[in-house]
One Martini backbone bead per residue (centre of mass of N, CA, C, O) as a GRO file, in nm:
protein
  284
    1UNK     BB    1   2.699   9.302  -0.161
    2UNK     BB    2   2.463   9.229  -0.401
    3UNK     BB    3   2.272   8.910  -0.402
    4UNK     BB    4   2.074   8.956  -0.590
    5UNK     BB    5   1.879   8.860  -0.845
    6UNK     BB    6   1.746   8.938  -1.149
    7UNK     BB    7   1.460   8.781  -1.058
    8UNK     BB    8   1.425   8.833  -0.734
    9UNK     BB    9   1.473   8.575  -0.540
   10UNK     BB   10   1.599   8.689  -0.286
   11UNK     BB   11   1.365   8.878  -0.211
   12UNK     BB   12   1.152   8.661  -0.204
   13UNK     BB   13   1.276   8.504   0.039
   14UNK     BB   14   1.267   8.736   0.240
   15UNK     BB   15   0.962   8.781   0.235
   16UNK     BB   16   0.892   8.499   0.330
   17UNK     BB   17   1.043   8.515   0.606
   18UNK     BB   18   0.896   8.764   0.712
   19UNK     BB   19   0.616   8.638   0.719
   20UNK     BB   20   0.673   8.399   0.904
   21UNK     BB   21   0.773   8.560   1.146
   22UNK     BB   22   0.508   8.717   1.191
   23UNK     BB   23   0.327   8.470   1.222
   24UNK     BB   24   0.471   8.347   1.464
   25UNK     BB   25   0.436   8.598   1.659
   26UNK     BB   26   0.109   8.576   1.659
   27UNK     BB   27   0.122   8.307   1.802
   28UNK     BB   28  -0.016   8.158   2.063
   29UNK     BB   29   0.075   7.895   2.249
   30UNK     BB   30  -0.217   7.820   2.363
   31UNK     BB   31  -0.342   7.784   2.061
   32UNK     BB   32  -0.135   7.505   2.037
   33UNK     BB   33  -0.087   7.366   2.333
   34UNK     BB   34   0.108   7.564   2.481
   35UNK     BB   35   0.286   7.703   2.715
   36UNK     BB   36   0.337   8.019   2.801
   37UNK     BB   37   0.494   8.128   3.016
   38UNK     BB   38   0.736   8.353   3.188
   39UNK     BB   39   1.032   8.318   3.011
   40UNK     BB   40   0.956   8.449   2.750
   41UNK     BB   41   1.137   8.619   2.478
   42UNK     BB   42   0.932   8.534   2.265
   43UNK     BB   43   0.720   8.604   2.032
   44UNK     BB   44   0.521   8.362   2.048
   45UNK     BB   45   0.698   8.143   1.872
   46UNK     BB   46   0.927   7.923   1.831
   47UNK     BB   47   1.103   7.773   1.588
   48UNK     BB   48   1.094   7.480   1.710
   49UNK     BB   49   0.781   7.484   1.742
   50UNK     BB   50   0.712   7.506   1.452
   51UNK     BB   51   0.862   7.263   1.345
   52UNK     BB   52   0.700   7.058   1.519
   53UNK     BB   53   0.410   7.133   1.406
   54UNK     BB   54   0.517   7.078   1.091
   55UNK     BB   55   0.738   6.841   1.060
   56UNK     BB   56   1.016   6.987   1.070
   57UNK     BB   57   1.315   7.105   1.079
   58UNK     BB   58   1.467   7.358   1.241
   59UNK     BB   59   1.685   7.427   1.026
   60UNK     BB   60   1.487   7.456   0.782
   61UNK     BB   61   1.313   7.680   0.902
   62UNK     BB   62   1.536   7.886   0.947
   63UNK     BB   63   1.618   7.915   0.655
   64UNK     BB   64   1.348   8.016   0.555
   65UNK     BB   65   1.327   8.267   0.743
   66UNK     BB   66   1.620   8.379   0.643
   67UNK     BB   67   1.636   8.344   0.323
   68UNK     BB   68   1.827   8.061   0.237
   69UNK     BB   69   1.597   7.972   0.030
   70UNK     BB   70   1.427   7.886  -0.296
   71UNK     BB   71   1.319   7.575  -0.206
   72UNK     BB   72   0.976   7.525  -0.138
   73UNK     BB   73   0.755   7.306  -0.087
   74UNK     BB   74   0.424   7.225  -0.084
   75UNK     BB   75   0.426   7.061   0.176
   76UNK     BB   76   0.562   7.271   0.353
   77UNK     BB   77   0.360   7.502   0.309
   78UNK     BB   78   0.121   7.345   0.420
   79UNK     BB   79   0.241   7.297   0.709
   80UNK     BB   80   0.275   7.598   0.776
   81UNK     BB   81  -0.022   7.689   0.748
   82UNK     BB   82  -0.126   7.497   0.971
   83UNK     BB   83   0.070   7.555   1.209
   84UNK     BB   84   0.009   7.887   1.185
   85UNK     BB   85  -0.290   7.944   1.133
   86UNK     BB   86  -0.380   8.031   0.857
   87UNK     BB   87  -0.547   8.205   0.655
   88UNK     BB   88  -0.665   8.202   0.343
   89UNK     BB   89  -0.510   8.468   0.266
   90UNK     BB   90  -0.234   8.386   0.386
   91UNK     BB   91  -0.198   8.131   0.225
   92UNK     BB   92  -0.202   8.258  -0.055
   93UNK     BB   93   0.042   8.440   0.001
   94UNK     BB   94   0.251   8.224   0.059
   95UNK     BB   95   0.243   8.090  -0.227
   96UNK     BB   96   0.312   8.344  -0.376
   97UNK     BB   97   0.591   8.394  -0.253
   98UNK     BB   98   0.685   8.084  -0.345
   99UNK     BB   99   0.582   8.014  -0.630
  100UNK     BB  100   0.314   7.837  -0.577
  101UNK     BB  101   0.073   7.594  -0.608
  102UNK     BB  102  -0.229   7.554  -0.454
  103UNK     BB  103  -0.413   7.263  -0.408
  104UNK     BB  104  -0.650   7.381  -0.241
  105UNK     BB  105  -0.737   7.593  -0.445
  106UNK     BB  106  -0.812   7.401  -0.666
  107UNK     BB  107  -1.034   7.255  -0.506
  108UNK     BB  108  -1.204   7.512  -0.450
  109UNK     BB  109  -1.248   7.602  -0.757
  110UNK     BB  110  -1.408   7.307  -0.829
  111UNK     BB  111  -1.609   7.351  -0.631
  112UNK     BB  112  -1.919   7.368  -0.557
  113UNK     BB  113  -2.137   7.599  -0.504
  114UNK     BB  114  -2.347   7.727  -0.308
  115UNK     BB  115  -2.654   7.848  -0.284
  116UNK     BB  116  -2.577   8.123  -0.169
  117UNK     BB  117  -2.364   8.197  -0.375
  118UNK     BB  118  -2.539   8.174  -0.624
  119UNK     BB  119  -2.744   8.395  -0.534
  120UNK     BB  120  -2.540   8.630  -0.514
  121UNK     BB  121  -2.443   8.617  -0.807
  122UNK     BB  122  -2.724   8.658  -0.939
  123UNK     BB  123  -2.782   8.926  -0.798
  124UNK     BB  124  -2.541   9.090  -0.918
  125UNK     BB  125  -2.602   9.050  -1.216
  126UNK     BB  126  -2.904   9.165  -1.211
  127UNK     BB  127  -2.798   9.471  -1.130
  128UNK     BB  128  -2.695   9.504  -1.401
  129UNK     BB  129  -2.723   9.710  -1.694
  130UNK     BB  130  -2.542   9.516  -1.840
  131UNK     BB  131  -2.406   9.279  -1.985
  132UNK     BB  132  -2.405   8.972  -1.773
  133UNK     BB  133  -2.179   8.711  -1.643
  134UNK     BB  134  -2.111   8.389  -1.489
  135UNK     BB  135  -1.828   8.181  -1.405
  136UNK     BB  136  -1.661   7.910  -1.348
  137UNK     BB  137  -1.372   7.723  -1.351
  138UNK     BB  138  -1.504   7.580  -1.636
  139UNK     BB  139  -1.710   7.780  -1.781
  140UNK     BB  140  -1.973   7.773  -1.641
  141UNK     BB  141  -2.288   7.888  -1.599
  142UNK     BB  142  -2.426   8.069  -1.325
  143UNK     BB  143  -2.502   8.360  -1.452
  144UNK     BB  144  -2.758   8.586  -1.598
  145UNK     BB  145  -2.894   8.840  -1.763
  146UNK     BB  146  -3.106   8.990  -1.981
  147UNK     BB  147  -2.899   9.135  -2.154
  148UNK     BB  148  -2.735   8.880  -2.217
  149UNK     BB  149  -2.962   8.711  -2.351
  150UNK     BB  150  -2.994   8.913  -2.582
  151UNK     BB  151  -2.705   8.927  -2.691
  152UNK     BB  152  -2.662   8.595  -2.633
  153UNK     BB  153  -2.887   8.426  -2.781
  154UNK     BB  154  -2.736   8.176  -2.912
  155UNK     BB  155  -2.655   8.090  -2.612
  156UNK     BB  156  -2.854   8.191  -2.369
  157UNK     BB  157  -3.115   8.295  -2.397
  158UNK     BB  158  -3.447   8.281  -2.272
  159UNK     BB  159  -3.443   7.945  -2.242
  160UNK     BB  160  -3.144   7.915  -2.223
  161UNK     BB  161  -2.866   7.749  -2.257
  162UNK     BB  162  -2.734   7.574  -2.526
  163UNK     BB  163  -2.453   7.592  -2.352
  164UNK     BB  164  -2.309   7.605  -2.037
  165UNK     BB  165  -2.040   7.621  -2.196
  166UNK     BB  166  -1.838   7.839  -2.350
  167UNK     BB  167  -1.624   7.662  -2.502
  168UNK     BB  168  -1.823   7.464  -2.627
  169UNK     BB  169  -1.988   7.667  -2.785
  170UNK     BB  170  -1.772   7.794  -2.960
  171UNK     BB  171  -1.669   7.504  -3.089
  172UNK     BB  172  -1.971   7.338  -3.141
  173UNK     BB  173  -2.136   7.585  -3.240
  174UNK     BB  174  -2.224   7.718  -3.542
  175UNK     BB  175  -2.333   7.998  -3.446
  176UNK     BB  176  -2.072   8.118  -3.336
  177UNK     BB  177  -1.912   8.173  -3.604
  178UNK     BB  178  -2.122   8.405  -3.704
  179UNK     BB  179  -2.137   8.585  -3.429
  180UNK     BB  180  -1.827   8.587  -3.401
  181UNK     BB  181  -1.593   8.803  -3.453
  182UNK     BB  182  -1.326   8.651  -3.550
  183UNK     BB  183  -1.339   8.344  -3.449
  184UNK     BB  184  -1.055   8.218  -3.477
  185UNK     BB  185  -0.910   8.410  -3.282
  186UNK     BB  186  -1.103   8.385  -3.036
  187UNK     BB  187  -1.077   8.077  -2.998
  188UNK     BB  188  -0.774   8.065  -2.949
  189UNK     BB  189  -0.776   8.252  -2.706
  190UNK     BB  190  -0.957   8.093  -2.524
  191UNK     BB  191  -0.772   7.845  -2.500
  192UNK     BB  192  -0.540   8.007  -2.365
  193UNK     BB  193  -0.709   8.112  -2.122
  194UNK     BB  194  -0.794   7.833  -2.016
  195UNK     BB  195  -0.515   7.726  -1.955
  196UNK     BB  196  -0.447   7.949  -1.740
  197UNK     BB  197  -0.712   7.923  -1.563
  198UNK     BB  198  -0.649   7.577  -1.524
  199UNK     BB  199  -0.364   7.505  -1.411
  200UNK     BB  200  -0.453   7.391  -1.121
  201UNK     BB  201  -0.619   7.141  -1.291
  202UNK     BB  202  -0.418   6.945  -1.447
  203UNK     BB  203  -0.474   6.682  -1.236
  204UNK     BB  204  -0.767   6.674  -1.292
  205UNK     BB  205  -1.002   6.445  -1.403
  206UNK     BB  206  -1.221   6.639  -1.511
  207UNK     BB  207  -1.041   6.814  -1.681
  208UNK     BB  208  -0.924   6.594  -1.862
  209UNK     BB  209  -1.199   6.504  -1.984
  210UNK     BB  210  -1.282   6.778  -2.103
  211UNK     BB  211  -1.040   6.810  -2.298
  212UNK     BB  212  -1.059   6.540  -2.449
  213UNK     BB  213  -1.348   6.578  -2.557
  214UNK     BB  214  -1.293   6.849  -2.714
  215UNK     BB  215  -1.069   6.732  -2.897
  216UNK     BB  216  -1.253   6.512  -3.029
  217UNK     BB  217  -1.476   6.730  -3.137
  218UNK     BB  218  -1.233   6.956  -3.198
  219UNK     BB  219  -0.983   7.032  -3.404
  220UNK     BB  220  -0.936   7.331  -3.332
  221UNK     BB  221  -0.891   7.283  -3.027
  222UNK     BB  222  -0.660   7.086  -3.043
  223UNK     BB  223  -0.468   7.278  -3.184
  224UNK     BB  224  -0.476   7.498  -2.967
  225UNK     BB  225  -0.389   7.317  -2.726
  226UNK     BB  226  -0.111   7.214  -2.850
  227UNK     BB  227   0.032   7.505  -2.863
  228UNK     BB  228   0.058   7.617  -2.554
  229UNK     BB  229  -0.100   7.864  -2.517
  230UNK     BB  230  -0.078   8.161  -2.301
  231UNK     BB  231  -0.345   8.359  -2.148
  232UNK     BB  232  -0.498   8.617  -2.012
  233UNK     BB  233  -0.794   8.674  -1.868
  234UNK     BB  234  -0.964   8.946  -2.034
  235UNK     BB  235  -1.036   9.222  -2.165
  236UNK     BB  236  -1.204   9.413  -2.433
  237UNK     BB  237  -1.265   9.400  -2.757
  238UNK     BB  238  -1.594   9.342  -2.909
  239UNK     BB  239  -1.769   9.152  -3.174
  240UNK     BB  240  -2.114   9.121  -3.297
  241UNK     BB  241  -2.346   8.936  -3.507
  242UNK     BB  242  -2.646   9.057  -3.497
  243UNK     BB  243  -2.975   9.118  -3.570
  244UNK     BB  244  -2.888   9.440  -3.568
  245UNK     BB  245  -2.592   9.387  -3.614
  246UNK     BB  246  -2.304   9.537  -3.549
  247UNK     BB  247  -2.163   9.493  -3.217
  248UNK     BB  248  -1.987   9.695  -2.977
  249UNK     BB  249  -1.754   9.605  -2.719
  250UNK     BB  250  -1.647   9.625  -2.371
  251UNK     BB  251  -1.464   9.414  -2.173
  252UNK     BB  252  -1.508   9.292  -1.830
  253UNK     BB  253  -1.301   9.111  -1.590
  254UNK     BB  254  -1.385   8.938  -1.289
  255UNK     BB  255  -1.278   8.819  -0.971
  256UNK     BB  256  -1.397   8.544  -0.745
  257UNK     BB  257  -1.422   8.375  -0.483
  258UNK     BB  258  -1.286   8.078  -0.466
  259UNK     BB  259  -0.980   8.130  -0.585
  260UNK     BB  260  -1.111   8.287  -0.832
  261UNK     BB  261  -1.338   8.089  -0.975
  262UNK     BB  262  -1.506   8.349  -1.035
  263UNK     BB  263  -1.641   8.502  -1.335
  264UNK     BB  264  -1.710   8.835  -1.427
  265UNK     BB  265  -1.895   8.948  -1.715
  266UNK     BB  266  -1.876   9.268  -1.879
  267UNK     BB  267  -2.068   9.486  -2.113
  268UNK     BB  268  -2.010   9.781  -2.311
  269UNK     BB  269  -2.116  10.001  -2.529
  270UNK     BB  270  -1.986  10.088  -2.854
  271UNK     BB  271  -1.912  10.302  -3.162
  272UNK     BB  272  -1.610  10.227  -3.235
  273UNK     BB  273  -1.529  10.038  -3.503
  274UNK     BB  274  -1.225  10.106  -3.550
  275UNK     BB  275  -1.127   9.990  -3.277
  276UNK     BB  276  -1.228   9.701  -3.326
  277UNK     BB  277  -1.070   9.647  -3.582
  278UNK     BB  278  -0.787   9.684  -3.449
  279UNK     BB  279  -0.829   9.461  -3.235
  280UNK     BB  280  -0.890   9.220  -3.439
  281UNK     BB  281  -0.602   9.241  -3.585
  282UNK     BB  282  -0.490   9.118  -3.344
  283UNK     BB  283  -0.224   8.870  -3.296
  284UNK     BB  284  -0.090   8.657  -3.049
   0.00000   0.00000   0.00000
């Protein structure tokens, strides 16, 4: 009889166990300070050795590897990642399989990027022929090109950003209301996207202060934030009331950097105003 659940949780537990087993078999005993031995019948580490390295019971580890449990805590996952010497990509995959938020990923995404990363980000944006800009985990501007400064003149401008944070500019600068077509819809959607984008930072003191300050300064943001709406930050049709008239664009958003904390936004011009109007009429 198939014991998998409708939500796929059984399959998820089996995938998690298979990944841990493969990771365990890849670790050489001498790499973690254990004798290699000549009578080892198991590739890599034994289950009890992994349990000892991770500070958990051998029985509990065995159950996890055999896919016999659906509830693996964040602390246990962190211990497993450290004990098995997982790479950052492997650690991220482990937490994805367990359907848990990695607290270390949240810390990495809010940590300031180094000078070298900032330079690479700025160089990439500058090479793009369409309006493009990059945001950090809290949607502060990391870089923008000349095309973006011209298109987003009320925000980015040639003299520099009027407000370095996208969300604060949209909600607090009066210029944004006339420049963004269907401002009310776009502003509400941005709040919902920001909630989804910063879910891993919900316990971060800086994030809490940022949200509280914006709620205090903008009744519209407070209402949108209290609605608890969550939407994926993605591209789509955009329209802006520029000095040249109504300009229609299709936006593409890409993620990169530590834990996907950097978002690169690019827009290419389109001429189909009917398509833009249809997209603007959609209310999530």
